[in-house]
Coordinates of C-alpha atoms in Angstrom, one line a residue:
M1 CA 72.3 8.1 33.8
T2 CA 69.8 9.5 30.7
T3 CA 69.5 6.8 28.0
S4 CA 68.2 7.3 24.7
L5 CA 65.1 5.5 25.9
D6 CA 64.5 8.2 28.4
L7 CA 65.5 11.0 25.6
L8 CA 62.7 9.5 23.4
K9 CA 60.0 10.0 26.1
Q10 CA 61.1 13.2 26.6
T11 CA 59.9 14.3 23.0
G12 CA 56.1 13.4 24.4
T13 CA 56.4 9.9 22.5
V14 CA 54.7 7.3 24.2
V15 CA 56.7 4.0 24.4
V16 CA 54.7 0.9 23.8
S17 CA 56.2 -2.8 24.2
D18 CA 55.5 -4.7 21.2
S19 CA 55.7 -8.4 22.5
G20 CA 53.6 -11.2 23.7
D21 CA 56.3 -12.9 25.7
F22 CA 56.0 -11.1 29.1
E23 CA 58.5 -13.9 30.8
T24 CA 61.8 -15.1 29.5
H25 CA 64.9 -17.0 30.9
N26 CA 66.1 -13.7 31.9
T27 CA 62.9 -12.3 33.5
E28 CA 64.3 -9.6 35.2
I29 CA 65.4 -7.8 31.9
H30 CA 62.4 -8.5 29.9
T31 CA 59.8 -7.2 32.9
S32 CA 62.0 -4.2 33.3
V33 CA 61.7 -3.6 29.5
L34 CA 57.8 -4.0 29.9
M35 CA 57.9 -1.6 32.9
L36 CA 59.4 0.9 30.9
S37 CA 56.4 1.0 28.8
Q38 CA 53.2 2.6 28.9
D39 CA 51.1 0.1 26.8
A40 CA 51.6 -3.2 25.0
T41 CA 50.7 -4.8 21.4
T42 CA 50.3 -8.2 20.4
N43 CA 49.5 -10.2 17.5
P44 CA 49.1 -13.5 16.2
S45 CA 52.8 -14.2 15.5
L46 CA 53.8 -12.9 18.9
L47 CA 51.5 -15.2 20.6
L48 CA 52.5 -18.1 18.5
A49 CA 55.9 -17.8 19.4
A50 CA 55.2 -17.2 22.8
A51 CA 52.7 -20.0 23.4
N52 CA 55.5 -22.8 22.5
K53 CA 57.5 -21.9 25.3
P54 CA 57.4 -23.9 28.4
Q55 CA 56.8 -21.0 30.8
Y56 CA 53.4 -20.7 29.2
A57 CA 51.9 -23.7 29.8
R58 CA 49.9 -22.7 33.0
L59 CA 48.0 -20.0 30.4
I60 CA 47.6 -22.7 27.8
D61 CA 46.0 -25.1 30.4
V62 CA 43.8 -22.1 31.3
A63 CA 42.6 -22.1 28.0
I64 CA 42.1 -25.7 27.2
K65 CA 40.0 -26.1 30.2
Y66 CA 37.8 -23.1 29.4
G67 CA 37.5 -24.6 25.9
K68 CA 36.7 -27.9 27.2
E69 CA 33.8 -26.5 29.3
K70 CA 32.4 -24.2 26.9
G71 CA 31.7 -27.6 24.9
G72 CA 30.4 -28.1 21.5
S73 CA 32.5 -29.5 18.4
I74 CA 36.2 -29.9 18.4
D75 CA 36.3 -26.7 16.3
Q76 CA 34.2 -24.4 18.6
Q77 CA 36.2 -25.7 21.7
V78 CA 39.3 -24.7 19.8
D79 CA 38.1 -21.1 19.0
A80 CA 36.8 -20.6 22.6
A81 CA 40.5 -22.0 24.0
T82 CA 42.2 -19.4 21.5
D83 CA 39.8 -16.4 22.6
R84 CA 40.9 -17.1 26.2
L85 CA 44.2 -17.9 25.3
L86 CA 44.4 -14.2 23.9
V87 CA 42.9 -12.7 26.9
E88 CA 45.1 -14.8 29.4
F89 CA 48.2 -13.0 27.8
G90 CA 46.8 -9.9 28.1
K91 CA 45.6 -9.9 31.5
E92 CA 49.1 -10.9 32.3
I93 CA 50.9 -8.0 30.1
L94 CA 48.4 -5.8 32.0
A95 CA 49.5 -7.0 35.6
I96 CA 53.2 -5.4 34.2
I97 CA 52.0 -2.2 32.3
P98 CA 50.0 0.7 33.4
G99 CA 48.3 1.1 30.1
R100 CA 46.6 -0.5 27.5
V101 CA 46.9 -3.9 25.5
S102 CA 46.2 -4.8 22.2
T103 CA 44.5 -7.9 21.3
E104 CA 43.6 -8.8 17.9
V105 CA 41.0 -10.1 16.3
D106 CA 41.1 -13.3 14.1
A107 CA 42.6 -12.0 10.6
R108 CA 40.5 -14.3 8.8
L109 CA 37.6 -11.8 9.7
S110 CA 39.5 -9.3 8.1
F111 CA 37.0 -8.9 5.3
D112 CA 33.8 -9.4 7.5
K113 CA 32.6 -6.4 9.2
E114 CA 29.8 -8.2 11.5
G115 CA 32.0 -10.9 12.4
T116 CA 34.7 -8.5 13.2
K117 CA 32.2 -6.5 15.6
A118 CA 30.9 -9.8 16.9
K119 CA 34.5 -11.1 18.0
A120 CA 35.8 -8.0 19.2
K121 CA 32.4 -7.7 21.9
H122 CA 33.3 -11.3 22.7
L123 CA 37.1 -10.5 23.5
I124 CA 36.0 -7.2 25.7
A125 CA 33.6 -9.5 27.4
L126 CA 36.1 -12.2 28.2
Y127 CA 38.2 -9.5 29.8
E128 CA 35.2 -8.2 31.7
S129 CA 34.9 -11.5 32.9
L130 CA 38.2 -11.3 34.5
G131 CA 37.8 -7.9 35.8
I132 CA 39.5 -6.1 33.5
K133 CA 37.7 -2.8 32.1
K134 CA 37.3 -2.3 28.4
E135 CA 39.2 1.1 28.8
R136 CA 42.6 -0.9 29.0
V137 CA 42.1 -2.9 25.8
L138 CA 42.6 -2.3 22.4
I139 CA 41.2 -4.3 19.8
K140 CA 43.3 -4.9 16.8
I141 CA 41.4 -4.8 13.5
A142 CA 43.5 -4.8 9.8
S143 CA 42.8 -1.8 8.4
T144 CA 40.5 -3.2 5.2
W145 CA 37.6 -1.1 4.1
E146 CA 35.4 -3.8 6.7
G147 CA 37.8 -3.6 9.4
I148 CA 37.7 0.3 9.2
Q149 CA 33.6 0.2 9.1
A150 CA 33.6 -2.4 12.0
A151 CA 35.7 -0.2 14.0
R152 CA 33.9 2.9 13.3
E153 CA 30.5 1.3 14.8
L154 CA 32.3 -0.2 18.0
E155 CA 33.8 3.1 18.8
R156 CA 30.6 4.9 18.3
D157 CA 28.0 2.4 19.7
D158 CA 29.9 0.5 21.9
G159 CA 32.6 2.6 23.6
I160 CA 35.4 -0.3 22.5
H161 CA 38.8 1.3 21.6
C162 CA 40.4 -0.3 18.2
N163 CA 43.7 -0.1 16.9
L164 CA 43.4 -0.4 13.2
T165 CA 46.7 -2.5 12.3
L166 CA 48.5 -3.3 8.8
L167 CA 48.4 0.2 7.8
F168 CA 50.6 0.9 4.9
G169 CA 48.6 3.6 2.9
F170 CA 47.8 7.1 3.2
G171 CA 44.1 6.3 2.3
Q172 CA 43.9 3.9 4.9
A173 CA 45.0 6.4 7.3
V174 CA 42.4 8.9 6.3
A175 CA 39.5 6.6 6.4
C176 CA 40.9 5.3 10.4
A177 CA 40.8 9.1 11.2
E178 CA 37.5 10.2 9.7
A179 CA 36.0 6.8 11.5
G180 CA 37.1 8.1 14.7
V181 CA 39.1 5.3 15.9
T182 CA 41.2 5.7 18.8
L183 CA 44.7 4.5 17.4
I184 CA 46.5 3.4 14.0
S185 CA 49.6 1.4 13.7
P186 CA 51.4 2.4 10.5
F187 CA 54.1 -0.3 9.7
V188 CA 57.4 1.5 9.4
G189 CA 59.6 -1.9 8.6
R190 CA 57.5 -3.4 6.2
I191 CA 57.2 -0.4 4.2
L192 CA 60.9 -0.2 4.0
D193 CA 61.2 -4.1 3.4
W194 CA 58.8 -3.4 0.2
Y195 CA 60.9 -0.5 -1.2
K196 CA 64.2 -2.4 -0.7
K197 CA 63.1 -5.1 -2.4
S198 CA 61.2 -3.4 -5.2
T199 CA 64.2 -1.0 -6.1
G200 CA 67.3 -2.7 -4.6
K201 CA 68.2 0.5 -2.8
T202 CA 69.1 0.9 0.9
Y203 CA 67.2 3.9 2.7
E204 CA 68.1 5.6 6.0
G205 CA 67.0 8.2 8.2
D206 CA 64.5 10.8 6.8
E207 CA 64.9 8.8 3.4
D208 CA 63.5 5.9 4.7
P209 CA 59.8 5.6 3.0
G210 CA 58.3 3.9 6.3
V211 CA 59.1 6.9 8.3
Q212 CA 58.1 9.4 5.4
S213 CA 54.7 7.9 5.6
V214 CA 54.4 8.1 9.1
K215 CA 55.5 11.8 8.9
R216 CA 52.7 12.3 6.2
I217 CA 50.2 10.9 8.4
F218 CA 50.9 12.6 11.5
N219 CA 51.3 15.9 9.4
Y220 CA 47.8 15.7 7.9
Y221 CA 46.3 14.2 11.2
K222 CA 47.4 17.5 13.2
Q223 CA 46.5 20.0 10.4
H224 CA 43.1 18.5 10.1
G225 CA 42.2 18.3 13.9
Y226 CA 41.7 14.4 13.9
K227 CA 42.4 12.9 17.7
T228 CA 43.2 9.5 16.2
I229 CA 46.8 8.2 17.9
V230 CA 49.5 7.7 15.1
M231 CA 51.6 4.9 16.7
G232 CA 54.7 3.8 14.3
A233 CA 55.3 0.1 14.3
S234 CA 57.3 -2.5 12.9
F235 CA 60.9 -1.1 13.2
R236 CA 64.0 -2.5 11.7
N237 CA 66.6 -0.5 13.5
V238 CA 66.6 1.9 16.3
G239 CA 67.5 4.9 13.2
E240 CA 63.4 4.6 12.3
I241 CA 62.7 5.2 15.8
R242 CA 65.1 8.1 16.2
S243 CA 63.4 9.5 13.0
L244 CA 60.4 9.7 14.4
A245 CA 60.9 11.0 17.7
G246 CA 58.1 13.3 18.7
V247 CA 55.2 11.1 17.1
D248 CA 52.2 10.0 19.4
F249 CA 53.2 6.5 20.2
L250 CA 55.9 4.1 19.0
T251 CA 55.7 0.4 19.7
I252 CA 58.9 -1.3 19.8
A253 CA 60.1 -4.5 20.0
P254 CA 62.4 -5.5 23.3
P255 CA 65.5 -6.1 21.4
L256 CA 65.2 -2.5 20.4
L257 CA 63.8 -1.2 23.6
E258 CA 66.8 -2.8 25.5
E259 CA 69.1 -1.3 22.7
L260 CA 67.7 2.4 23.2
K261 CA 68.1 1.8 27.1
N262 CA 71.5 0.8 26.8
S263 CA 72.6 4.2 24.6
T264 CA 72.8 7.5 25.7
E265 CA 72.7 8.7 22.1
S266 CA 70.8 12.0 21.6
V267 CA 67.3 11.6 20.6
P268 CA 66.0 14.9 19.6
K269 CA 62.5 15.8 18.6
R270 CA 61.5 15.3 15.1
L271 CA 58.0 15.3 14.5
D272 CA 55.8 18.2 16.2
A273 CA 52.1 18.8 16.5
Q274 CA 52.1 22.4 16.4
A275 CA 54.9 22.5 13.8
A276 CA 52.6 20.1 11.8
A277 CA 49.8 22.1 11.8
T278 CA 51.6 25.2 10.1
A279 CA 53.5 23.2 7.8
D280 CA 52.8 23.1 3.9
P281 CA 49.0 21.9 3.6
I282 CA 48.0 18.7 2.8
A283 CA 44.6 19.4 1.1
K284 CA 41.9 17.2 3.1
V285 CA 40.4 14.2 1.3
S286 CA 37.4 11.8 2.4
F287 CA 37.2 8.2 1.8
I288 CA 35.0 7.0 4.9
D289 CA 31.6 6.9 3.1
D290 CA 33.0 6.1 -0.3
E291 CA 34.2 2.3 -0.7
P292 CA 34.7 2.4 -4.7
E293 CA 37.5 5.4 -3.8
F294 CA 38.6 4.0 -0.8
R295 CA 39.5 0.4 -2.6
W296 CA 40.8 2.4 -5.8
T297 CA 43.3 4.2 -4.2
L298 CA 44.4 1.2 -2.2
L299 CA 44.9 -0.6 -5.3
Q300 CA 46.6 2.0 -6.9
D301 CA 49.0 1.9 -4.1
Q302 CA 50.9 -1.2 -5.0
M303 CA 52.9 -1.4 -1.9
A304 CA 50.3 -0.5 0.6
F305 CA 48.0 -3.4 -1.4
D306 CA 50.6 -6.1 -1.4
K307 CA 51.7 -6.1 2.5
L308 CA 48.2 -5.3 3.3
H309 CA 47.3 -8.7 1.9
E310 CA 50.4 -10.6 2.6
G311 CA 50.0 -9.4 6.6
I312 CA 46.5 -10.8 6.8
K313 CA 47.6 -13.8 5.4
K314 CA 50.5 -14.3 7.3
F315 CA 48.7 -13.5 10.5
A316 CA 45.7 -15.9 9.6
E317 CA 48.3 -18.6 9.0
D318 CA 50.1 -18.3 12.5
G319 CA 46.5 -18.0 14.0
E320 CA 45.9 -21.1 12.3
T321 CA 49.1 -22.7 13.8
L322 CA 48.3 -21.7 17.0
K323 CA 44.8 -23.4 16.9
S324 CA 46.3 -26.6 15.9
V325 CA 48.4 -26.5 18.8
L326 CA 45.6 -25.9 20.8
R327 CA 43.5 -28.5 18.9
K328 CA 46.1 -31.2 19.8
K329 CA 46.1 -30.4 23.5
I330 CA 42.0 -30.6 23.8
Q331 CA 41.9 -34.1 22.0
A332 CA 44.7 -35.2 23.7

């Protein structure tokens, strides 16, 4: 039986699992979903949810032991344990998937270029200490001015591949492409959420503002020859996924992957690189070396401005909650 998930892949889209949870009570089903994916992404919220499950106690134990061995103040031990836990989850996921895992930099560093670079290098060093090459890791960084500049230097100077996340605005996407980052993650569902709340309307299919945003970015990248991968993320329903069939990558949560796997509904190709290259031209613009213009463009896009800062705040809060869990265990 050819499933909707099979048909989605046949459009050329690479399917990525959006989950920090690689074990469930129904391990066979969840692992099969991960194995259907090329790559996997995680974030602080996903890892916090997973870390509270008893089946991950062994990873917590490894992280706590590492933190204690590193020594220093309690805060330093907690930071060390947190980084090790991120990498332990990544290592377990990489044992299931053939591709790359995305591991997120602390959201509190979103406005700190040098801090972001240092954390990225540290996470890669931790992966390498466990025998995992940096080519199998994408460092997730928020698409702030500082985050994009950090990614630009990490890619150029250190060969560290980056996934620029919390991307909601066209200006962010343009700057990321100019920075030469490996991949961007425009958040389709969160864009939809903002417009539904703002207008009181419902949107479906091609009318979905999140879908429209990704299509515009995809077409712009293909028209101007940018190599950065466009990976749609944060979906609210399979309709959004079907509307983006043919985009470079889609990162999809396990429940929606299961829904696609259990469906045989057709998934026609909706985005095409060759067609995009010859579509109505989108004028080339530049932000990468113009901080005032980047910030002004972001400020003018109320949705992008709101969702970027809301997302950073939520990831930071969940990161702090995760650290509080580890702190209690270190002090026990």
